[in-house]
Short mmCIF file of C-alpha atoms in Angstrom, two decimals:
data_model
loop_
_atom_site.label_atom_id
_atom_site.label_comp_id
_atom_site.label_asym_id
_atom_site.label_seq_id
_atom_site.Cartn_x
_atom_site.Cartn_y
_atom_site.Cartn_z
CA UNK A 1 -38.68 44.35 21.21
CA UNK A 2 -41.42 46.36 22.96
CA UNK A 3 -41.44 50.14 22.53
CA UNK A 4 -40.08 52.05 25.52
CA UNK A 5 -40.27 55.59 26.85
CA UNK A 6 -36.65 55.32 27.86
CA UNK A 7 -34.43 52.33 27.72
CA UNK A 8 -31.18 50.77 26.72
CA UNK A 9 -29.24 51.57 23.58
CA UNK A 10 -29.38 47.93 22.44
CA UNK A 11 -31.80 45.06 22.77
CA UNK A 12 -29.01 42.47 22.75
CA UNK A 13 -25.25 42.79 23.09
CA UNK A 14 -23.28 39.72 22.02
CA UNK A 15 -19.84 39.54 23.61
CA UNK A 16 -17.46 37.60 21.38
CA UNK A 17 -17.21 37.12 17.62
CA UNK A 18 -15.94 33.56 17.55
CA UNK A 19 -17.77 30.37 16.62
CA UNK A 20 -20.39 30.90 19.35
CA UNK A 21 -20.83 34.66 18.91
CA UNK A 22 -21.30 34.57 15.14
CA UNK A 23 -23.69 31.63 15.48
CA UNK A 24 -25.79 33.32 18.17
CA UNK A 25 -25.84 36.61 16.25
CA UNK A 26 -27.00 34.86 13.10
CA UNK A 27 -29.95 33.27 14.96
CA UNK A 28 -30.91 36.71 16.31
CA UNK A 29 -30.56 38.36 12.89
CA UNK A 30 -32.84 35.80 11.26
CA UNK A 31 -35.38 35.16 14.02
CA UNK A 32 -35.53 38.70 15.43
CA UNK A 33 -34.57 41.10 12.65
CA UNK A 34 -35.97 44.12 14.47
CA UNK A 35 -33.64 43.85 17.44
CA UNK A 36 -30.96 46.46 17.96
CA UNK A 37 -27.86 44.31 18.27
CA UNK A 38 -24.13 44.80 18.40
CA UNK A 39 -21.26 42.32 18.74
CA UNK A 40 -18.26 43.23 20.89
CA UNK A 41 -14.97 41.58 19.96
CA UNK A 42 -11.76 42.16 21.88
CA UNK A 43 -9.48 41.22 18.99
CA UNK A 44 -9.06 43.14 15.72
CA UNK A 45 -10.49 40.15 13.81
CA UNK A 46 -13.35 37.71 14.20
CA UNK A 47 -12.87 33.99 14.75
CA UNK A 48 -12.16 33.62 18.45
CA UNK A 49 -10.20 30.42 19.09
CA UNK A 50 -9.70 29.87 15.38
CA UNK A 51 -8.07 33.25 15.01
CA UNK A 52 -6.04 33.13 18.24
CA UNK A 53 -4.48 29.69 17.82
CA UNK A 54 -2.11 29.62 14.86
CA UNK A 55 0.29 26.85 15.72
CA UNK A 56 1.32 24.38 12.99
CA UNK A 57 -1.31 21.78 12.16
CA UNK A 58 -4.12 23.33 14.22
CA UNK A 59 -7.38 21.52 13.55
CA UNK A 60 -10.69 20.59 15.10
CA UNK A 61 -10.91 17.57 17.38
CA UNK A 62 -14.60 17.18 16.52
CA UNK A 63 -16.09 16.44 13.12
CA UNK A 64 -17.29 19.52 11.28
CA UNK A 65 -20.67 18.01 10.45
CA UNK A 66 -21.63 18.51 14.10
CA UNK A 67 -19.21 21.32 14.93
CA UNK A 68 -20.59 23.29 12.01
CA UNK A 69 -23.78 25.33 12.44
CA UNK A 70 -27.16 23.66 12.01
CA UNK A 71 -28.09 26.29 9.41
CA UNK A 72 -24.89 26.26 7.29
CA UNK A 73 -23.71 23.00 5.71
CA UNK A 74 -20.06 22.04 5.95
CA UNK A 75 -19.16 21.19 2.35
CA UNK A 76 -15.39 20.62 2.44
CA UNK A 77 -14.07 17.09 2.03
CA UNK A 78 -12.27 16.97 5.38
CA UNK A 79 -14.46 16.32 8.41
CA UNK A 80 -11.53 16.80 10.83
CA UNK A 81 -10.73 20.24 9.46
CA UNK A 82 -7.71 22.50 9.78
CA UNK A 83 -7.91 25.82 11.62
CA UNK A 84 -7.79 28.10 8.56
CA UNK A 85 -10.73 26.22 6.99
CA UNK A 86 -12.80 26.62 10.16
CA UNK A 87 -11.93 30.33 10.32
CA UNK A 88 -13.09 30.76 6.70
CA UNK A 89 -16.35 29.02 7.61
CA UNK A 90 -16.99 31.44 10.48
CA UNK A 91 -16.08 34.42 8.28
CA UNK A 92 -18.41 33.23 5.52
CA UNK A 93 -21.25 32.91 8.04
CA UNK A 94 -20.71 36.49 9.22
CA UNK A 95 -20.57 37.83 5.66
CA UNK A 96 -23.58 35.87 4.39
CA UNK A 97 -25.75 37.10 7.25
CA UNK A 98 -24.69 40.75 7.24
CA UNK A 99 -23.03 40.55 10.65
CA UNK A 100 -19.73 42.30 9.89
CA UNK A 101 -21.16 45.85 10.20
CA UNK A 102 -22.45 44.93 13.66
CA UNK A 103 -19.05 43.96 15.08
CA UNK A 104 -17.15 46.48 17.19
CA UNK A 105 -13.59 45.19 17.06
CA UNK A 106 -10.91 45.87 19.69
CA UNK A 107 -13.59 46.34 22.32
CA UNK A 108 -13.05 44.82 25.77
CA UNK A 109 -15.82 44.49 28.35
CA UNK A 110 -14.41 45.30 31.78
CA UNK A 111 -17.61 45.22 33.81
CA UNK A 112 -21.32 44.56 33.36
CA UNK A 113 -23.83 45.81 35.93
CA UNK A 114 -27.55 44.96 35.93
CA UNK A 115 -30.17 47.39 37.25
CA UNK A 116 -33.61 45.99 38.01
CA UNK A 117 -35.04 49.50 38.32
CA UNK A 118 -33.88 50.38 34.80
CA UNK A 119 -34.32 46.93 33.30
CA UNK A 120 -30.92 46.98 31.61
CA UNK A 121 -27.27 46.05 31.71
CA UNK A 122 -24.62 48.78 31.77
CA UNK A 123 -21.36 47.65 30.23
CA UNK A 124 -18.12 49.43 30.91
CA UNK A 125 -16.01 48.84 27.81
CA UNK A 126 -12.76 50.02 26.30
CA UNK A 127 -13.12 50.46 22.55
CA UNK A 128 -9.87 51.10 20.69
CA UNK A 129 -8.41 52.66 23.83
CA UNK A 130 -11.45 54.80 24.68
CA UNK A 131 -13.59 54.11 27.76
CA UNK A 132 -17.32 53.92 26.99
CA UNK A 133 -20.60 52.80 28.54
CA UNK A 134 -23.05 50.69 26.55
CA UNK A 135 -26.52 49.65 27.71
CA UNK A 136 -28.57 46.64 26.68
CA UNK A 137 -31.67 44.75 27.66
CA UNK A 138 -30.05 41.33 27.20
CA UNK A 139 -26.45 40.20 27.46
CA UNK A 140 -25.22 37.18 25.47
CA UNK A 141 -21.84 35.89 26.65
CA UNK A 142 -20.09 34.14 23.76
CA UNK A 143 -16.59 34.36 25.18
CA UNK A 144 -15.79 30.66 25.29
CA UNK A 145 -14.55 28.91 28.39
CA UNK A 146 -10.86 29.75 28.67
CA UNK A 147 -8.61 32.76 29.21
CA UNK A 148 -7.43 34.13 25.86
CA UNK A 149 -4.66 36.17 27.50
CA UNK A 150 -2.67 33.46 29.29
CA UNK A 151 -2.32 29.71 29.18
CA UNK A 152 -1.48 27.43 32.07
CA UNK A 153 2.25 27.18 32.74
CA UNK A 154 3.52 25.01 35.63
CA UNK A 155 6.30 26.52 37.74
CA UNK A 156 9.25 24.29 36.95
CA UNK A 157 12.55 24.68 38.69
CA UNK A 158 15.15 26.31 36.46
CA UNK A 159 12.58 27.54 33.96
CA UNK A 160 14.49 30.77 33.49
CA UNK A 161 17.79 28.96 32.88
CA UNK A 162 16.83 27.60 29.48
CA UNK A 163 18.72 29.38 26.66
CA UNK A 164 16.75 28.06 23.69
CA UNK A 165 13.39 29.15 22.28
CA UNK A 166 10.34 28.79 24.55
CA UNK A 167 6.90 28.73 22.90
CA UNK A 168 3.34 28.40 24.18
CA UNK A 169 0.91 27.18 21.49
CA UNK A 170 -1.66 29.81 22.49
CA UNK A 171 0.77 32.50 21.32
CA UNK A 172 2.70 30.87 18.50
CA UNK A 173 5.33 33.26 17.07
CA UNK A 174 4.77 34.15 13.45
CA UNK A 175 7.58 32.84 11.28
CA UNK A 176 9.03 30.38 13.81
CA UNK A 177 11.02 27.82 11.81
CA UNK A 178 11.87 24.50 13.44
CA UNK A 179 13.54 23.01 10.34
CA UNK A 180 16.46 20.84 11.41
CA UNK A 181 15.94 21.64 15.09
CA UNK A 182 15.46 19.44 18.12
CA UNK A 183 12.01 20.10 19.59
CA UNK A 184 10.73 19.03 23.00
CA UNK A 185 6.96 19.30 23.34
CA UNK A 186 5.48 19.16 26.86
CA UNK A 187 1.89 17.93 27.01
CA UNK A 188 -0.44 15.04 26.25
CA UNK A 189 -3.72 16.63 25.15
CA UNK A 190 -5.27 17.57 21.84
CA UNK A 191 -2.75 20.34 21.16
CA UNK A 192 0.21 18.05 21.79
CA UNK A 193 -0.98 15.23 19.53
CA UNK A 194 -1.66 17.81 16.83
CA UNK A 195 1.70 19.56 17.08
CA UNK A 196 3.88 16.44 17.23
CA UNK A 197 3.20 15.22 13.66
CA UNK A 198 3.08 18.77 12.27
CA UNK A 199 6.47 19.75 13.71
CA UNK A 200 7.99 16.36 12.87
CA UNK A 201 7.56 17.11 9.17
CA UNK A 202 10.53 19.52 9.25
CA UNK A 203 12.21 19.26 12.67
CA UNK A 204 15.26 17.09 13.21
CA UNK A 205 13.28 15.32 15.93
CA UNK A 206 10.26 15.95 18.16
CA UNK A 207 10.14 14.49 21.66
CA UNK A 208 6.75 14.65 23.33
CA UNK A 209 7.01 14.67 27.12
CA UNK A 210 3.90 13.67 29.07
CA UNK A 211 3.35 13.26 32.78
CA UNK A 212 0.80 10.48 32.19
CA UNK A 213 -0.84 8.74 29.22
CA UNK A 214 -3.99 9.92 27.44
CA UNK A 215 -6.51 8.00 25.36
CA UNK A 216 -5.82 8.62 21.68
CA UNK A 217 -7.99 7.37 18.84
CA UNK A 218 -7.45 7.65 15.09
CA UNK A 219 -10.32 8.73 12.86
CA UNK A 220 -10.55 9.23 9.11
CA UNK A 221 -9.81 12.83 8.16
CA UNK A 222 -12.58 12.63 5.55
CA UNK A 223 -16.08 11.29 6.11
CA UNK A 224 -16.71 8.93 3.18
CA UNK A 225 -20.44 8.78 3.99
CA UNK A 226 -20.79 12.57 3.86
CA UNK A 227 -18.73 12.99 0.72
CA UNK A 228 -20.69 10.23 -0.97
CA UNK A 229 -24.03 11.80 -0.10
CA UNK A 230 -23.01 15.16 -1.50
CA UNK A 231 -22.47 13.60 -4.90
CA UNK A 232 -26.15 12.66 -5.09
CA UNK A 233 -28.03 14.98 -2.74
CA UNK A 234 -28.29 18.74 -2.19
CA UNK A 235 -25.73 20.04 0.28
CA UNK A 236 -28.27 20.87 2.99
CA UNK A 237 -29.91 17.44 2.93
CA UNK A 238 -26.58 15.60 2.80
CA UNK A 239 -25.33 17.70 5.71
CA UNK A 240 -28.43 17.03 7.80
CA UNK A 241 -28.27 13.28 7.25
CA UNK A 242 -24.55 13.17 8.06
CA UNK A 243 -25.08 15.33 11.13
CA UNK A 244 -27.76 13.07 12.56
CA UNK A 245 -25.80 9.94 11.73
CA UNK A 246 -22.83 11.35 13.65
CA UNK A 247 -24.93 12.51 16.61
CA UNK A 248 -26.66 9.15 17.02
CA UNK A 249 -23.46 7.14 16.51
CA UNK A 250 -21.70 9.22 19.15
CA UNK A 251 -24.57 8.73 21.58
CA UNK A 252 -24.56 4.98 21.06
CA UNK A 253 -20.79 4.86 21.49
CA UNK A 254 -20.87 6.80 24.77
CA UNK A 255 -23.61 4.56 26.13
CA UNK A 256 -21.70 1.45 25.14
CA UNK A 257 -18.55 2.78 26.79
CA UNK A 258 -20.40 3.70 30.00
CA UNK A 259 -21.99 0.26 30.19
CA UNK A 260 -18.64 -1.55 30.24
CA UNK A 261 -15.71 0.75 31.01
CA UNK A 262 -13.07 -2.03 31.08
CA UNK A 263 -14.17 -3.14 27.62
CA UNK A 264 -14.08 0.46 26.40
CA UNK A 265 -10.55 0.83 27.72
CA UNK A 266 -9.45 -2.38 26.01
CA UNK A 267 -10.96 -1.16 22.74
CA UNK A 268 -9.22 2.23 22.86
CA UNK A 269 -5.86 0.90 23.95
CA UNK A 270 -6.16 -1.94 21.44
CA UNK A 271 -6.57 0.58 18.65
CA UNK A 272 -3.30 2.26 19.65
CA UNK A 273 -1.53 -1.08 19.92
CA UNK A 274 -2.67 -2.01 16.42
CA UNK A 275 -1.57 1.36 15.02
CA UNK A 276 1.88 1.31 16.65
CA UNK A 277 2.72 -2.38 16.72
CA UNK A 278 6.17 -3.00 18.16
CA UNK A 279 7.58 0.32 16.95
CA UNK A 280 6.63 2.14 20.17
CA UNK A 281 6.19 0.95 23.76
CA UNK A 282 2.46 1.62 23.82
CA UNK A 283 2.04 -0.16 27.19
CA UNK A 284 4.09 2.56 28.85
CA UNK A 285 2.89 5.57 26.90
CA UNK A 286 -0.74 4.87 25.93
CA UNK A 287 -2.45 3.03 28.79
CA UNK A 288 -4.08 5.72 30.98
CA UNK A 289 -4.72 5.19 34.68
CA UNK A 290 -8.27 6.61 34.44
CA UNK A 291 -11.39 5.31 32.73
CA UNK A 292 -12.72 6.50 29.36
CA UNK A 293 -15.04 9.45 29.81
CA UNK A 294 -13.17 10.98 32.76
CA UNK A 295 -11.11 13.09 30.37
CA UNK A 296 -11.59 14.08 26.75
CA UNK A 297 -10.34 11.51 24.24
CA UNK A 298 -7.81 12.88 21.75
CA UNK A 299 -8.76 12.29 18.12
CA UNK A 300 -6.09 12.23 15.42
CA UNK A 301 -6.88 12.09 11.69
CA UNK A 302 -5.59 9.27 9.50
CA UNK A 303 -3.04 7.96 12.03
CA UNK A 304 -0.80 11.04 11.52
CA UNK A 305 0.33 11.11 15.17
CA UNK A 306 1.12 7.39 15.21
CA UNK A 307 2.88 7.63 11.84
CA UNK A 308 5.20 10.33 13.21
CA UNK A 309 6.14 8.11 16.15
CA UNK A 310 6.69 5.01 14.01
CA UNK A 311 8.83 6.91 11.52
CA UNK A 312 11.36 7.85 14.18
CA UNK A 313 10.80 11.56 13.53
CA UNK A 314 8.89 11.70 16.79
CA UNK A 315 9.19 9.95 20.13
CA UNK A 316 7.41 10.02 23.45
CA UNK A 317 8.67 10.16 27.03
CA UNK A 318 6.38 9.51 30.00
CA UNK A 319 7.57 10.82 33.35
CA UNK A 320 7.99 13.83 35.58
CA UNK A 321 10.12 16.84 34.69
CA UNK A 322 12.72 17.53 37.40
CA UNK A 323 13.86 20.88 36.05
CA UNK A 324 14.75 22.97 33.04
CA UNK A 325 18.42 23.18 32.15
CA UNK A 326 20.26 25.66 29.92
CA UNK A 327 20.06 23.13 27.07
CA UNK A 328 16.71 21.45 27.65
CA UNK A 329 15.01 19.31 30.30
CA UNK A 330 16.10 16.89 32.98
CA UNK A 331 13.61 14.20 33.97
CA UNK A 332 13.30 12.82 37.49
CA UNK A 333 14.85 9.54 36.36
CA UNK A 334 17.94 11.48 35.26
CA UNK A 335 17.20 11.46 31.52
CA UNK A 336 18.49 14.59 29.77
CA UNK A 337 16.50 15.92 26.84
CA UNK A 338 18.34 18.49 24.76
CA UNK A 339 16.22 20.93 22.78
CA UNK A 340 16.64 23.93 20.52
CA UNK A 341 12.91 24.66 20.98
CA UNK A 342 10.65 23.78 23.90
CA UNK A 343 6.88 23.98 23.37
CA UNK A 344 4.73 24.12 26.51
CA UNK A 345 1.40 22.60 25.45
CA UNK A 346 0.46 22.49 29.12
CA UNK A 347 -3.16 23.54 28.99
CA UNK A 348 -5.64 26.35 29.38
CA UNK A 349 -7.00 28.42 32.23
CA UNK A 350 -10.80 28.24 32.50
CA UNK A 351 -12.67 31.47 33.09
CA UNK A 352 -16.26 32.72 33.34
CA UNK A 353 -17.69 35.23 30.86
CA UNK A 354 -14.27 36.14 29.54
CA UNK A 355 -13.18 37.36 32.96
CA UNK A 356 -15.48 40.41 33.03
CA UNK A 357 -16.77 41.64 36.41
CA UNK A 358 -20.51 41.16 36.98
CA UNK A 359 -22.82 43.03 39.32
CA UNK A 360 -26.56 42.79 39.99
CA UNK A 361 -28.29 45.74 41.69
CA UNK A 362 -25.06 46.91 43.27
CA UNK A 363 -23.96 43.46 44.47
CA UNK A 364 -20.76 41.98 42.95
CA UNK A 365 -21.27 38.49 41.55
CA UNK A 366 -18.90 35.68 42.53
CA UNK A 367 -19.14 33.03 39.77
CA UNK A 368 -18.27 30.28 42.25
CA UNK A 369 -21.49 31.04 44.17
CA UNK A 370 -23.73 30.70 41.12
CA UNK A 371 -25.76 27.67 40.10
CA UNK A 372 -26.07 26.80 36.42
CA UNK A 373 -29.61 26.89 35.03
CA UNK A 374 -30.12 24.31 32.24
CA UNK A 375 -26.53 24.84 31.16
CA UNK A 376 -26.78 28.44 29.95
CA UNK A 377 -28.28 30.83 32.57
CA UNK A 378 -27.31 31.45 36.20
CA UNK A 379 -29.04 31.63 39.56
CA UNK A 380 -30.54 35.02 40.38
CA UNK A 381 -28.78 36.78 37.48
CA UNK A 382 -31.33 38.44 35.15
CA UNK A 383 -31.27 38.66 31.34
CA UNK A 384 -27.97 36.88 30.86
CA UNK A 385 -27.29 33.92 28.56
CA UNK A 386 -23.81 32.39 28.48
CA UNK A 387 -23.13 30.16 25.49
CA UNK A 388 -21.04 27.08 26.16
CA UNK A 389 -20.91 23.80 24.29
CA UNK A 390 -20.59 20.13 25.16
CA UNK A 391 -17.53 18.36 26.53
CA UNK A 392 -18.57 14.96 25.16
CA UNK A 393 -19.72 16.16 21.73
CA UNK A 394 -19.24 19.09 19.39
CA UNK A 395 -19.34 22.55 20.96
CA UNK A 396 -21.72 24.04 18.41
CA UNK A 397 -24.49 21.51 18.95
CA UNK A 398 -25.32 23.20 22.27
CA UNK A 399 -24.72 26.72 20.95
CA UNK A 400 -27.34 26.26 18.22
CA UNK A 401 -29.91 24.94 20.71
CA UNK A 402 -29.35 27.74 23.22
CA UNK A 403 -29.46 30.44 20.53
CA UNK A 404 -32.77 29.19 19.19
CA UNK A 405 -34.15 28.92 22.73
CA UNK A 406 -32.99 32.46 23.53
CA UNK A 407 -34.89 33.78 20.51
CA UNK A 408 -38.04 31.99 21.68
CA UNK A 409 -37.50 33.40 25.17
CA UNK A 410 -37.28 36.95 23.84
CA UNK A 411 -40.38 36.41 21.70
CA UNK A 412 -42.28 35.16 24.75
CA UNK A 413 -41.26 38.20 26.79
CA UNK A 414 -42.19 40.64 24.02
CA UNK A 415 -45.66 39.17 23.61
CA UNK A 416 -46.29 39.79 27.30
CA UNK A 417 -44.43 43.11 27.54
CA UNK A 418 -42.00 41.59 30.07
CA UNK A 419 -38.55 43.07 30.56
CA UNK A 420 -36.80 40.77 33.03
CA UNK A 421 -36.29 37.02 33.30
CA UNK A 422 -34.41 35.47 36.20
CA UNK A 423 -33.68 31.87 37.15
CA UNK A 424 -34.61 32.13 40.84
CA UNK A 425 -32.77 29.81 43.19
CA UNK A 426 -33.65 29.46 46.85
CA UNK A 427 -31.88 27.70 49.70
CA UNK A 428 -33.15 24.29 48.59
CA UNK A 429 -31.36 24.57 45.24
CA UNK A 430 -28.10 25.29 47.05
CA UNK A 431 -28.53 22.44 49.53
CA UNK A 432 -26.33 20.14 47.51
CA UNK A 433 -23.87 21.50 44.98
CA UNK A 434 -21.18 19.94 42.85
CA UNK A 435 -18.74 20.70 40.09
CA UNK A 436 -20.40 21.30 36.73
CA UNK A 437 -17.77 19.31 34.85
CA UNK A 438 -17.10 15.72 35.89
CA UNK A 439 -13.76 15.59 34.08
CA UNK A 440 -10.59 14.79 36.00
CA UNK A 441 -8.46 16.75 33.53
CA UNK A 442 -5.95 19.14 35.07
CA UNK A 443 -7.46 22.23 33.46
CA UNK A 444 -10.80 21.39 35.10
CA UNK A 445 -9.45 20.48 38.54
CA UNK A 446 -7.31 23.62 38.71
CA UNK A 447 -10.24 26.02 38.36
CA UNK A 448 -13.45 24.14 39.24
CA UNK A 449 -13.64 25.92 42.62
CA UNK A 450 -13.77 29.30 40.84
CA UNK A 451 -16.65 28.52 38.48
CA UNK A 452 -20.46 28.07 38.72
CA UNK A 453 -21.72 24.74 40.02
CA UNK A 454 -24.54 22.24 39.72
CA UNK A 455 -27.37 22.38 42.22
CA UNK A 456 -29.47 19.73 43.93
CA UNK A 457 -31.84 18.87 41.08
CA UNK A 458 -33.41 20.07 37.80
CA UNK A 459 -33.20 22.79 36.48
CA UNK A 460 -29.98 23.37 38.42
CA UNK A 461 -28.39 20.15 37.28
CA UNK A 462 -27.94 19.11 33.68
CA UNK A 463 -26.21 16.34 31.79
CA UNK A 464 -24.15 16.57 28.63
CA UNK A 465 -26.97 15.12 26.55
CA UNK A 466 -27.86 16.63 23.18
CA UNK A 467 -31.12 14.76 22.69
CA UNK A 468 -32.39 15.72 26.15
CA UNK A 469 -31.41 19.34 25.55
CA UNK A 470 -33.09 19.26 22.16
CA UNK A 471 -36.30 18.08 23.80
CA UNK A 472 -36.25 20.66 26.61
CA UNK A 473 -34.78 23.67 24.80
CA UNK A 474 -36.05 23.33 21.25
CA UNK A 475 -39.50 21.94 22.00
CA UNK A 476 -40.07 22.60 25.70
CA UNK A 477 -42.29 25.39 27.01
CA UNK A 478 -40.67 28.70 27.94
CA UNK A 479 -43.08 29.18 30.86
CA UNK A 480 -42.39 25.79 32.43
CA UNK A 481 -42.31 27.20 35.96
CA UNK A 482 -38.54 27.38 36.30
CA UNK A 483 -38.10 31.06 35.38
CA UNK A 484 -39.28 34.23 37.12
CA UNK A 485 -40.61 36.93 34.77
CA UNK A 486 -41.22 40.56 35.69
CA UNK A 487 -41.49 44.08 34.35
CA UNK A 488 -39.06 46.83 35.37
CA UNK A 489 -41.27 49.80 36.35
CA UNK A 490 -38.97 52.50 34.99
CA UNK A 491 -38.73 51.01 31.53
CA UNK A 492 -42.39 50.68 30.45
CA UNK A 493 -45.19 53.27 30.58
CA UNK A 494 -47.94 52.69 33.13
CA UNK A 495 -50.47 51.30 30.64
CA UNK A 496 -47.96 48.79 29.33
CA UNK A 497 -47.00 47.78 32.88
CA UNK A 498 -50.65 47.00 33.68
CA UNK A 499 -50.98 44.92 30.52
CA UNK A 500 -47.75 43.08 31.30
CA UNK A 501 -48.97 42.26 34.81
CA UNK A 502 -52.25 40.91 33.41
CA UNK A 503 -50.51 38.74 30.84
CA UNK A 504 -47.95 37.49 33.33
CA UNK A 505 -50.78 36.39 35.64
CA UNK A 506 -52.49 34.33 32.94
#
């Protein structure tokens, strides 16, 4: 970073020490070793999602050859990996890159305020119970996309009447034993199809209750291609080849699905029918009313979900819950489901920047009034990058691209002695706005009106397309005319301000 007469305490503050935060911090540490950086983590441990969620069977729903970092090969045999393995991977990355000393654990960001005059963010934080103010030139939001403090819980009638054990997967009780117990699991998403086979291993029976069917596809838990390559090639080369094979295959599959949605639906439902045969009424429970691509497809490794249903240890009920009862659930059709344990795998609450308050030059920022710039910056908000991944591919693919781009952006600004970068959006950009996510999933529809939106055209509208992002972010020019660069007068001495103005005009 450029030398300053007076300036912020840090060059970059990374908020979040999960998969995104550790990845972004590693890129900064390697590409910009001179930066003064700290990582703020609300929890007492790193890992983010993979530390928070500890329910039985937790695993990725993306393959680890694309969900892993571009710079660190995934070398375990399982491509659909369990949560503890992913957490170890993130921890190893932090240790190998010297990031642990930079993490300030148990530190919550309450508010972040940008000052153009000072060229810095002021963060109001609570660190281990003590209120503090931290200042930084750049703010990297690596807080994920959902609220870590509360999951979504529908307001059912009689909810308080139930006398058994109620559990939300986001806050799984340590030591909960379901051996020999009747379990009712409410939900139809990735968490539900993960928990059903895991709980069925010891429970007397697991009944999964879903309001409507979801597309479910079985995938091999291990990638034979990847494991075969590693026997003959160095880990890094084998990983790169597997990664690209997976990226391109996924792209081709999505294009094929989009070209003929009825055929895609037949293919997905046909796979379930083949896996279940006559053992389960798949026509009732596994034929969704929406088209593929409108919601995320649930991936299960090695048929484990279908095996649990066929074995009789698990079953599925599709319908609407009428109410909770003291002993379980009553469905609208009158069916009574008795349960010793009820698990509410009913979804997440989406949030922006971990729920922190944002302010720019004294004006509070309403996330719902922001436009998304190229998927990672926001209209008229300076020096802020918010790391979010793909919905149709692995999360980390986008995180890696944005982190590398952010390093190039900072390099560009340093060379020209610039201190502020802002995606400027005028009235034309706001002329036509729409939801950023096209999913019809409940967790999206519930909160879409509270979150930033797409604008009328590029760069305020972006698709979930890795190859396009790779072209524009990894290889595209920083000064492509879509960003406004400036120098905060209080931060740089007069001579440096004059030089910055000259360079900016070139």
